[in-house]
PDB file of C-alpha atoms and ligand atoms in Angstrom:
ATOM      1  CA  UNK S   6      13.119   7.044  -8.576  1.00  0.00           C
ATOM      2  CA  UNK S   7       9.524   8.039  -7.258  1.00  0.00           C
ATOM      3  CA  UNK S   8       8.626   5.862  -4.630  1.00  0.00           C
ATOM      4  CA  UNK S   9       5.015   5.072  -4.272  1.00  0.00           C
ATOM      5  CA  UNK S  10       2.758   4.965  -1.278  1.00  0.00           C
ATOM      6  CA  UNK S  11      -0.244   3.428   0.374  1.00  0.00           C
ATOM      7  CA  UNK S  12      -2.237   5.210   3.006  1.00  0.00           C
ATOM      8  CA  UNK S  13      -4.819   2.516   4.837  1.00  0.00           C
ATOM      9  CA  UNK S  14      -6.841   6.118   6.465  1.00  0.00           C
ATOM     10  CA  UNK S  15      -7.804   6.319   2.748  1.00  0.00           C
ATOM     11  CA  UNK S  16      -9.974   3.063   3.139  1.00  0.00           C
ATOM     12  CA  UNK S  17     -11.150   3.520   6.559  1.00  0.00           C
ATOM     13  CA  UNK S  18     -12.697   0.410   7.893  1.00  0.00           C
ATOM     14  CA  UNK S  19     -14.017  -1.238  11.216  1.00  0.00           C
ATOM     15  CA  UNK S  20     -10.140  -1.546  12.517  1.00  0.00           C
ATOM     16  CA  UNK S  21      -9.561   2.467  12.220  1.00  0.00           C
ATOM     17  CA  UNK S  22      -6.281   1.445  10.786  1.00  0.00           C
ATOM     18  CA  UNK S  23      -3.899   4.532  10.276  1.00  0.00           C
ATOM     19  CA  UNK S  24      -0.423   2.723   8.749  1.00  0.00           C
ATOM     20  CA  UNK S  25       0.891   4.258   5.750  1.00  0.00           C
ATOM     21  CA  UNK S  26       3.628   2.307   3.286  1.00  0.00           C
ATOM     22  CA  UNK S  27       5.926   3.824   1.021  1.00  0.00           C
ATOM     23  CA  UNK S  28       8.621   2.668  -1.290  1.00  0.00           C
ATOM     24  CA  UNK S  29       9.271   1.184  -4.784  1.00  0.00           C
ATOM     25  CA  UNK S  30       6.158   0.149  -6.208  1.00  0.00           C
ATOM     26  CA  UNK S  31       7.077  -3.678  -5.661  1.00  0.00           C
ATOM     27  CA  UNK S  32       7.932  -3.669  -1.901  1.00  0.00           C
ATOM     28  CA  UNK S  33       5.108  -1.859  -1.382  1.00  0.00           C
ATOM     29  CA  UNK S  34       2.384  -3.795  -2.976  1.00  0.00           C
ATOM     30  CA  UNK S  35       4.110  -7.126  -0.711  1.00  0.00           C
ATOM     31  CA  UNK S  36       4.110  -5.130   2.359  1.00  0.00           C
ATOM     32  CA  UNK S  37       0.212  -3.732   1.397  1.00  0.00           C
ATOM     33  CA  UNK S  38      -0.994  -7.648   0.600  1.00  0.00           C
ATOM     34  CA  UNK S  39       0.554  -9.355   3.811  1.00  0.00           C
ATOM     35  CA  UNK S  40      -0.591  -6.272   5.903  1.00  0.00           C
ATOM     36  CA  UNK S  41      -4.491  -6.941   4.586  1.00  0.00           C
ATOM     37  CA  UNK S  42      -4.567 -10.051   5.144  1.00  0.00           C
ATOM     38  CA  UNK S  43      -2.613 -10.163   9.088  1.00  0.00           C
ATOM     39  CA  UNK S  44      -4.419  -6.870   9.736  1.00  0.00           C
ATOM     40  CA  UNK S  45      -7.550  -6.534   7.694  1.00  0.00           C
ATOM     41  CA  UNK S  46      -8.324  -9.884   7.119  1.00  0.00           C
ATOM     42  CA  UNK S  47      -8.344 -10.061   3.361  1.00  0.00           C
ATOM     43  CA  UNK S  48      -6.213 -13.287   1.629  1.00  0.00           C
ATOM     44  CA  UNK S  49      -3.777 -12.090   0.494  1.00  0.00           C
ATOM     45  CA  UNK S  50      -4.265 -12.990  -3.723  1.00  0.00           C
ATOM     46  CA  UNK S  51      -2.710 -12.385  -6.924  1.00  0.00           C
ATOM     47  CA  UNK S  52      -5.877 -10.330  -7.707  1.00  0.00           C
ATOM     48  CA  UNK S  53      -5.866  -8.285  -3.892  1.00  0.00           C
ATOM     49  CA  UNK S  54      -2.296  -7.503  -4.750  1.00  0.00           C
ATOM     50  CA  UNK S  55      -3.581  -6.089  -8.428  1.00  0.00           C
ATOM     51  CA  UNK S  56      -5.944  -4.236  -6.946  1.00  0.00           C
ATOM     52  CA  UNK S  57      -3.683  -2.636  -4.432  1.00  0.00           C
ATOM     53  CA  UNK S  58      -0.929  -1.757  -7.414  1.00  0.00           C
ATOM     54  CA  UNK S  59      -3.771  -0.091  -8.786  1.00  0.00           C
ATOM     55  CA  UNK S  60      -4.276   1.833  -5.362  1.00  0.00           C
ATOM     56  CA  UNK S  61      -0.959   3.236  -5.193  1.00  0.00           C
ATOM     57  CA  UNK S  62      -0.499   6.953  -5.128  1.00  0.00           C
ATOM     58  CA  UNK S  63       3.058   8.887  -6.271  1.00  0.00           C
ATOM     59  CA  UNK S  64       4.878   9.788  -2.887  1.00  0.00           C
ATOM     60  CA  UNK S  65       6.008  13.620  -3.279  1.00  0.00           C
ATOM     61  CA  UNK S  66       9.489  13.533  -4.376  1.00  0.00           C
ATOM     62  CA  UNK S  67      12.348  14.641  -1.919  1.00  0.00           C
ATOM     63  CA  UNK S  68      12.974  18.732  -2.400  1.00  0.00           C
ATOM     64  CA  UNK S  69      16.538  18.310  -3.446  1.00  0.00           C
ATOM     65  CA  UNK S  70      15.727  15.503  -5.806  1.00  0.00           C
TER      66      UNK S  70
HETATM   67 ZN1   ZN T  29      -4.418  -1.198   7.424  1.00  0.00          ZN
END
């Protein structure tokens, strides 16, 4: 299973966030959506979480996977 991440220093902003998610593709498009809105102050929507699912990168898999 390649887990997927999200890196917020990607889309710098005015907070200077630096958090970075990963995990299955699922958990980490929740975590992403409730982060943006608590943190970055975007509602979290159906279309924010789209958007974010289409953000998502391939995490580098484990070496002894
Ligand atoms: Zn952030």
């Amino acid at each position: 299973m390649t887990r997927k991440s999200i890196d917020c220093r990607d889309y710098p902003d005015d907070t200077g966030c630096t958090l970075y998610l990963s995990g299955e593709e699922d958990e980490v498009v929740r975590a992403a959506a409730e982060h943006e809105a608590s943190v970055h102050g975007n509602p979290d929507t159906p279309e924010l979480r789209e958007k974010i699912r289409g953000m998502l990168k391939n995490e580098a898999a484990p070496s002894h996977a």
